Amino acid sequence: MPIIAENNGEGNFERELIPSGLQVARCYSMIEIGTVSETWEGQSKNSKKVRLTFELPNELRVFKPEKGEQPMSISKTFTLSMHEKAGLRKFLEQWRGKAFSEDEAKRFDVSNLLGAPCTLTIVHTEKEGKTYSNISSVAPVMKSMTCPDQINPNKILSYDAFDWDIYNSLPEFLQNQMAATPEYGRLQAAMA
């Protein structure tokens, strides 16, 4: 009896791009990825990473009929650092509309941003023949604008309070990235 594999097109869909331009958004998810090895300008280094995800409450779509309309979402990954040159610090300073003092930057709990509104500038970029939506910049919500109420529940995943249900709900590529970190390895070792 043969076992036949076919390509019927299922799972091969073109993801709808988030419309480019200014979008009101709300941060609803923070995932501590862990320490990732990366190469920058020929130098290898290890950096702790965090992934912030924003819902776009004015861009509602039906992804699964049983859930009805849900907001589109977009994520950005940062090195978990408040160094003056760090991308996260620059992003957060844009978001709040002012620079951090050195005292504020010594230790900042990014999870305090869960539920916080902002405006994101979305750009479309092409890479290897595919077009992607990316966050170009962030700013506070202007006084003349409003951000609708949050739709998605807050989601935070930290190695200090690891939640397997949240981990199992993440996309496979993100689970794989986390599984390659020493933090995840220590978590597994502690469970053995």
PDB file of C-alpha atoms in Angstrom:
ATOM      1  CA  MET A   1       0.000   0.000   0.000  1.00  0.00           C
ATOM      2  CA  PRO A   2       1.658   3.298  -1.067  1.00  0.00           C
ATOM      3  CA  ILE A   3       1.886   6.369   1.170  1.00  0.00           C
ATOM      4  CA  ILE A   4       1.427   9.375  -1.109  1.00  0.00           C
ATOM      5  CA  ALA A   5       2.458  12.916  -0.222  1.00  0.00           C
ATOM      6  CA  GLU A   6       0.771  15.678  -2.207  1.00  0.00           C
ATOM      7  CA  ASN A   7       0.971  19.428  -2.448  1.00  0.00           C
ATOM      8  CA  ASN A   8      -2.619  20.609  -2.386  1.00  0.00           C
ATOM      9  CA  GLY A   9      -1.717  24.172  -1.507  1.00  0.00           C
ATOM     10  CA  GLU A  10      -2.808  23.937   2.129  1.00  0.00           C
ATOM     11  CA  GLY A  11      -0.449  25.791   4.421  1.00  0.00           C
ATOM     12  CA  ASN A  12       1.049  27.656   1.473  1.00  0.00           C
ATOM     13  CA  PHE A  13      -0.760  30.955   1.721  1.00  0.00           C
ATOM     14  CA  GLU A  14       0.302  34.499   1.129  1.00  0.00           C
ATOM     15  CA  ARG A  15       0.006  36.428   4.357  1.00  0.00           C
ATOM     16  CA  GLU A  16      -1.845  39.710   3.994  1.00  0.00           C
ATOM     17  CA  LEU A  17       0.459  42.680   4.434  1.00  0.00           C
ATOM     18  CA  ILE A  18      -0.357  45.193   7.119  1.00  0.00           C
ATOM     19  CA  PRO A  19      -1.178  48.461   5.344  1.00  0.00           C
ATOM     20  CA  SER A  20       1.853  50.732   5.258  1.00  0.00           C
ATOM     21  CA  GLY A  21       1.860  54.098   6.977  1.00  0.00           C
ATOM     22  CA  LEU A  22       0.902  55.297  10.429  1.00  0.00           C
ATOM     23  CA  GLN A  23      -1.096  52.850  12.576  1.00  0.00           C
ATOM     24  CA  VAL A  24      -2.368  53.146  16.130  1.00  0.00           C
ATOM     25  CA  ALA A  25      -1.276  50.090  18.071  1.00  0.00           C
ATOM     26  CA  ARG A  26      -1.145  48.571  21.514  1.00  0.00           C
ATOM     27  CA  CYS A  27       1.581  46.339  22.952  1.00  0.00           C
ATOM     28  CA  TYR A  28       0.050  43.100  24.170  1.00  0.00           C
ATOM     29  CA  SER A  29       2.833  40.511  24.143  1.00  0.00           C
ATOM     30  CA  MET A  30       6.403  40.265  25.412  1.00  0.00           C
ATOM     31  CA  ILE A  31       8.393  37.106  24.936  1.00  0.00           C
ATOM     32  CA  GLU A  32      11.831  36.694  26.510  1.00  0.00           C
ATOM     33  CA  ILE A  33      13.592  34.666  23.827  1.00  0.00           C
ATOM     34  CA  GLY A  34      16.822  34.163  25.773  1.00  0.00           C
ATOM     35  CA  THR A  35      20.487  34.453  24.839  1.00  0.00           C
ATOM     36  CA  VAL A  36      21.088  34.155  21.117  1.00  0.00           C
ATOM     37  CA  SER A  37      24.439  33.839  19.342  1.00  0.00           C
ATOM     38  CA  GLU A  38      24.769  36.196  16.410  1.00  0.00           C
ATOM     39  CA  THR A  39      27.461  37.592  14.144  1.00  0.00           C
ATOM     40  CA  TRP A  40      27.751  41.322  13.559  1.00  0.00           C
ATOM     41  CA  GLU A  41      30.471  42.749  11.328  1.00  0.00           C
ATOM     42  CA  GLY A  42      32.433  39.507  11.538  1.00  0.00           C
ATOM     43  CA  GLN A  43      32.288  39.346  15.342  1.00  0.00           C
ATOM     44  CA  SER A  44      30.302  36.677  17.193  1.00  0.00           C
ATOM     45  CA  LYS A  45      28.516  37.691  20.351  1.00  0.00           C
ATOM     46  CA  ASN A  46      25.746  36.509  22.638  1.00  0.00           C
ATOM     47  CA  SER A  47      22.787  38.800  23.282  1.00  0.00           C
ATOM     48  CA  LYS A  48      19.616  38.400  25.329  1.00  0.00           C
ATOM     49  CA  LYS A  49      16.576  38.992  23.109  1.00  0.00           C
ATOM     50  CA  VAL A  50      12.988  40.051  23.710  1.00  0.00           C
ATOM     51  CA  ARG A  51      10.120  40.097  21.201  1.00  0.00           C
ATOM     52  CA  LEU A  52       7.420  42.770  21.495  1.00  0.00           C
ATOM     53  CA  THR A  53       4.116  42.252  19.675  1.00  0.00           C
ATOM     54  CA  PHE A  54       1.571  44.948  18.915  1.00  0.00           C
ATOM     55  CA  GLU A  55      -2.064  44.621  17.914  1.00  0.00           C
ATOM     56  CA  LEU A  56      -3.494  47.046  15.356  1.00  0.00           C
ATOM     57  CA  PRO A  57      -7.091  47.498  16.547  1.00  0.00           C
ATOM     58  CA  ASN A  58      -8.139  49.477  13.454  1.00  0.00           C
ATOM     59  CA  GLU A  59      -7.022  46.641  11.138  1.00  0.00           C
ATOM     60  CA  LEU A  60      -9.488  43.862  11.914  1.00  0.00           C
ATOM     61  CA  ARG A  61      -9.615  40.670   9.858  1.00  0.00           C
ATOM     62  CA  VAL A  62     -11.236  37.246  10.153  1.00  0.00           C
ATOM     63  CA  PHE A  63      -8.357  34.774  10.478  1.00  0.00           C
ATOM     64  CA  LYS A  64     -10.468  31.941  11.917  1.00  0.00           C
ATOM     65  CA  PRO A  65     -14.253  32.094  11.454  1.00  0.00           C
ATOM     66  CA  GLU A  66     -14.902  30.753  14.969  1.00  0.00           C
ATOM     67  CA  LYS A  67     -13.046  33.750  16.489  1.00  0.00           C
ATOM     68  CA  GLY A  68     -14.628  36.470  14.342  1.00  0.00           C
ATOM     69  CA  GLU A  69     -12.740  39.673  13.658  1.00  0.00           C
ATOM     70  CA  GLN A  70      -9.321  39.926  15.290  1.00  0.00           C
ATOM     71  CA  PRO A  71      -6.708  42.684  15.016  1.00  0.00           C
ATOM     72  CA  MET A  72      -3.712  42.265  12.756  1.00  0.00           C
ATOM     73  CA  SER A  73      -0.472  42.154  14.733  1.00  0.00           C
ATOM     74  CA  ILE A  74       3.194  42.865  14.154  1.00  0.00           C
ATOM     75  CA  SER A  75       6.311  42.051  16.179  1.00  0.00           C
ATOM     76  CA  LYS A  76       9.808  43.382  16.587  1.00  0.00           C
ATOM     77  CA  THR A  77      12.745  41.672  18.291  1.00  0.00           C
ATOM     78  CA  PHE A  78      15.319  43.607  20.302  1.00  0.00           C
ATOM     79  CA  THR A  79      18.477  42.978  22.275  1.00  0.00           C
ATOM     80  CA  LEU A  80      17.337  43.263  25.896  1.00  0.00           C
ATOM     81  CA  SER A  81      19.602  46.183  26.749  1.00  0.00           C
ATOM     82  CA  MET A  82      19.179  49.766  27.914  1.00  0.00           C
ATOM     83  CA  HIS A  83      22.700  50.813  26.798  1.00  0.00           C
ATOM     84  CA  GLU A  84      22.647  54.291  25.237  1.00  0.00           C
ATOM     85  CA  LYS A  85      23.253  52.806  21.761  1.00  0.00           C
ATOM     86  CA  ALA A  86      20.845  49.860  22.123  1.00  0.00           C
ATOM     87  CA  GLY A  87      17.961  49.607  19.665  1.00  0.00           C
ATOM     88  CA  LEU A  88      15.487  48.862  22.471  1.00  0.00           C
ATOM     89  CA  ARG A  89      16.378  52.026  24.365  1.00  0.00           C
ATOM     90  CA  LYS A  90      16.105  54.151  21.214  1.00  0.00           C
ATOM     91  CA  PHE A  91      12.737  52.551  20.385  1.00  0.00           C
ATOM     92  CA  LEU A  92      11.411  53.134  23.911  1.00  0.00           C
ATOM     93  CA  GLU A  93      12.606  56.752  23.890  1.00  0.00           C
ATOM     94  CA  GLN A  94      10.738  57.326  20.622  1.00  0.00           C
ATOM     95  CA  TRP A  95       7.653  55.660  22.130  1.00  0.00           C
ATOM     96  CA  ARG A  96       7.603  57.778  25.260  1.00  0.00           C
ATOM     97  CA  GLY A  97       8.693  60.950  23.441  1.00  0.00           C
ATOM     98  CA  LYS A  98      11.642  61.698  25.698  1.00  0.00           C
ATOM     99  CA  ALA A  99      15.070  60.344  26.575  1.00  0.00           C
ATOM    100  CA  PHE A 100      15.746  58.172  29.595  1.00  0.00           C
ATOM    101  CA  SER A 101      17.864  59.607  32.376  1.00  0.00           C
ATOM    102  CA  GLU A 102      20.825  57.432  33.285  1.00  0.00           C
ATOM    103  CA  ASP A 103      19.049  56.469  36.526  1.00  0.00           C
ATOM    104  CA  GLU A 104      15.898  55.432  34.615  1.00  0.00           C
ATOM    105  CA  ALA A 105      17.970  53.444  32.123  1.00  0.00           C
ATOM    106  CA  LYS A 106      19.884  51.475  34.783  1.00  0.00           C
ATOM    107  CA  ARG A 107      16.984  49.084  35.199  1.00  0.00           C
ATOM    108  CA  PHE A 108      13.770  49.310  33.195  1.00  0.00           C
ATOM    109  CA  ASP A 109      11.002  46.713  33.343  1.00  0.00           C
ATOM    110  CA  VAL A 110       9.763  46.502  29.746  1.00  0.00           C
ATOM    111  CA  SER A 111       6.737  44.477  30.876  1.00  0.00           C
ATOM    112  CA  ASN A 112       5.289  47.776  32.192  1.00  0.00           C
ATOM    113  CA  LEU A 113       4.545  48.573  28.526  1.00  0.00           C
ATOM    114  CA  LEU A 114       1.964  45.792  28.194  1.00  0.00           C
ATOM    115  CA  GLY A 115      -1.320  47.422  27.235  1.00  0.00           C
ATOM    116  CA  ALA A 116       0.334  50.744  26.406  1.00  0.00           C
ATOM    117  CA  PRO A 117      -0.823  52.465  23.204  1.00  0.00           C
ATOM    118  CA  CYS A 118       1.462  53.949  20.571  1.00  0.00           C
ATOM    119  CA  THR A 119       1.614  54.775  16.896  1.00  0.00           C
ATOM    120  CA  LEU A 120       3.741  52.648  14.590  1.00  0.00           C
ATOM    121  CA  THR A 121       5.003  53.525  11.153  1.00  0.00           C
ATOM    122  CA  ILE A 122       4.705  50.396   9.021  1.00  0.00           C
ATOM    123  CA  VAL A 123       6.849  50.005   5.907  1.00  0.00           C
ATOM    124  CA  HIS A 124       6.933  47.268   3.293  1.00  0.00           C
ATOM    125  CA  THR A 125      10.330  45.795   2.513  1.00  0.00           C
ATOM    126  CA  GLU A 126      11.302  43.154   0.009  1.00  0.00           C
ATOM    127  CA  LYS A 127      13.707  40.332   0.744  1.00  0.00           C
ATOM    128  CA  GLU A 128      14.451  37.353  -1.486  1.00  0.00           C
ATOM    129  CA  GLY A 129      11.391  38.030  -3.639  1.00  0.00           C
ATOM    130  CA  LYS A 130       8.933  38.328  -0.735  1.00  0.00           C
ATOM    131  CA  THR A 131       7.410  41.482   0.704  1.00  0.00           C
ATOM    132  CA  TYR A 132       7.154  41.933   4.470  1.00  0.00           C
ATOM    133  CA  SER A 133       5.517  44.462   6.796  1.00  0.00           C
ATOM    134  CA  ASN A 134       7.999  45.933   9.279  1.00  0.00           C
ATOM    135  CA  ILE A 135       7.963  48.485  12.067  1.00  0.00           C
ATOM    136  CA  SER A 136       9.995  51.488  10.927  1.00  0.00           C
ATOM    137  CA  SER A 137       9.382  53.732  13.941  1.00  0.00           C
ATOM    138  CA  VAL A 138       7.227  54.270  17.004  1.00  0.00           C
ATOM    139  CA  ALA A 139       5.782  57.379  18.647  1.00  0.00           C
ATOM    140  CA  PRO A 140       3.318  58.255  21.383  1.00  0.00           C
ATOM    141  CA  VAL A 141      -0.341  58.505  20.401  1.00  0.00           C
ATOM    142  CA  MET A 142      -1.005  62.110  19.372  1.00  0.00           C
ATOM    143  CA  LYS A 143      -3.500  64.076  21.468  1.00  0.00           C
ATOM    144  CA  SER A 144      -5.959  64.214  18.549  1.00  0.00           C
ATOM    145  CA  MET A 145      -5.917  60.411  18.142  1.00  0.00           C
ATOM    146  CA  THR A 146      -7.423  57.618  20.183  1.00  0.00           C
ATOM    147  CA  CYS A 147      -6.383  54.010  20.368  1.00  0.00           C
ATOM    148  CA  PRO A 148      -9.313  51.572  20.673  1.00  0.00           C
ATOM    149  CA  ASP A 149      -9.483  49.291  23.689  1.00  0.00           C
ATOM    150  CA  GLN A 150      -7.204  46.279  23.725  1.00  0.00           C
ATOM    151  CA  ILE A 151      -8.656  43.147  22.128  1.00  0.00           C
ATOM    152  CA  ASN A 152      -6.022  40.457  22.770  1.00  0.00           C
ATOM    153  CA  PRO A 153      -5.222  39.496  26.360  1.00  0.00           C
ATOM    154  CA  ASN A 154      -1.778  40.462  27.641  1.00  0.00           C
ATOM    155  CA  LYS A 155       0.801  37.754  27.129  1.00  0.00           C
ATOM    156  CA  ILE A 156       4.173  37.683  28.864  1.00  0.00           C
ATOM    157  CA  LEU A 157       6.673  34.858  28.839  1.00  0.00           C
ATOM    158  CA  SER A 158       9.742  35.103  31.031  1.00  0.00           C
ATOM    159  CA  TYR A 159      12.202  32.462  32.153  1.00  0.00           C
ATOM    160  CA  ASP A 160      11.633  33.672  35.723  1.00  0.00           C
ATOM    161  CA  ALA A 161       7.979  32.536  35.521  1.00  0.00           C
ATOM    162  CA  PHE A 162       7.861  30.215  32.533  1.00  0.00           C
ATOM    163  CA  ASP A 163       4.376  29.409  31.229  1.00  0.00           C
ATOM    164  CA  TRP A 164       4.298  26.282  29.054  1.00  0.00           C
ATOM    165  CA  ASP A 165       0.829  27.111  27.709  1.00  0.00           C
ATOM    166  CA  ILE A 166       2.119  30.398  26.302  1.00  0.00           C
ATOM    167  CA  TYR A 167       5.260  28.716  24.954  1.00  0.00           C
ATOM    168  CA  ASN A 168       3.181  26.040  23.207  1.00  0.00           C
ATOM    169  CA  SER A 169       0.993  28.727  21.599  1.00  0.00           C
ATOM    170  CA  LEU A 170       3.995  30.454  19.972  1.00  0.00           C
ATOM    171  CA  PRO A 171       4.870  29.976  16.299  1.00  0.00           C
ATOM    172  CA  GLU A 172       7.220  27.054  15.697  1.00  0.00           C
ATOM    173  CA  PHE A 173      10.102  29.265  14.504  1.00  0.00           C
ATOM    174  CA  LEU A 174      10.001  31.186  17.805  1.00  0.00           C
ATOM    175  CA  GLN A 175       9.826  27.978  19.879  1.00  0.00           C
ATOM    176  CA  ASN A 176      12.871  26.698  17.963  1.00  0.00           C
ATOM    177  CA  GLN A 177      14.762  29.933  18.553  1.00  0.00           C
ATOM    178  CA  MET A 178      14.015  29.750  22.279  1.00  0.00           C
ATOM    179  CA  ALA A 179      14.877  26.036  22.474  1.00  0.00           C
ATOM    180  CA  ALA A 180      18.408  26.853  21.246  1.00  0.00           C
ATOM    181  CA  THR A 181      19.122  29.226  24.156  1.00  0.00           C
ATOM    182  CA  PRO A 182      21.020  28.363  27.360  1.00  0.00           C
ATOM    183  CA  GLU A 183      18.079  29.652  29.431  1.00  0.00           C
ATOM    184  CA  TYR A 184      15.795  27.067  27.851  1.00  0.00           C
ATOM    185  CA  GLY A 185      18.464  24.404  28.390  1.00  0.00           C
ATOM    186  CA  ARG A 186      18.625  25.240  32.102  1.00  0.00           C
ATOM    187  CA  LEU A 187      14.835  25.086  32.267  1.00  0.00           C
ATOM    188  CA  GLN A 188      14.849  21.622  30.706  1.00  0.00           C
ATOM    189  CA  ALA A 189      17.661  20.444  33.007  1.00  0.00           C
ATOM    190  CA  ALA A 190      15.734  21.640  36.081  1.00  0.00           C
ATOM    191  CA  MET A 191      12.714  19.604  34.978  1.00  0.00           C
ATOM    192  CA  ALA A 192      14.719  16.398  34.454  1.00  0.00           C
TER     193      ALA A 192
END
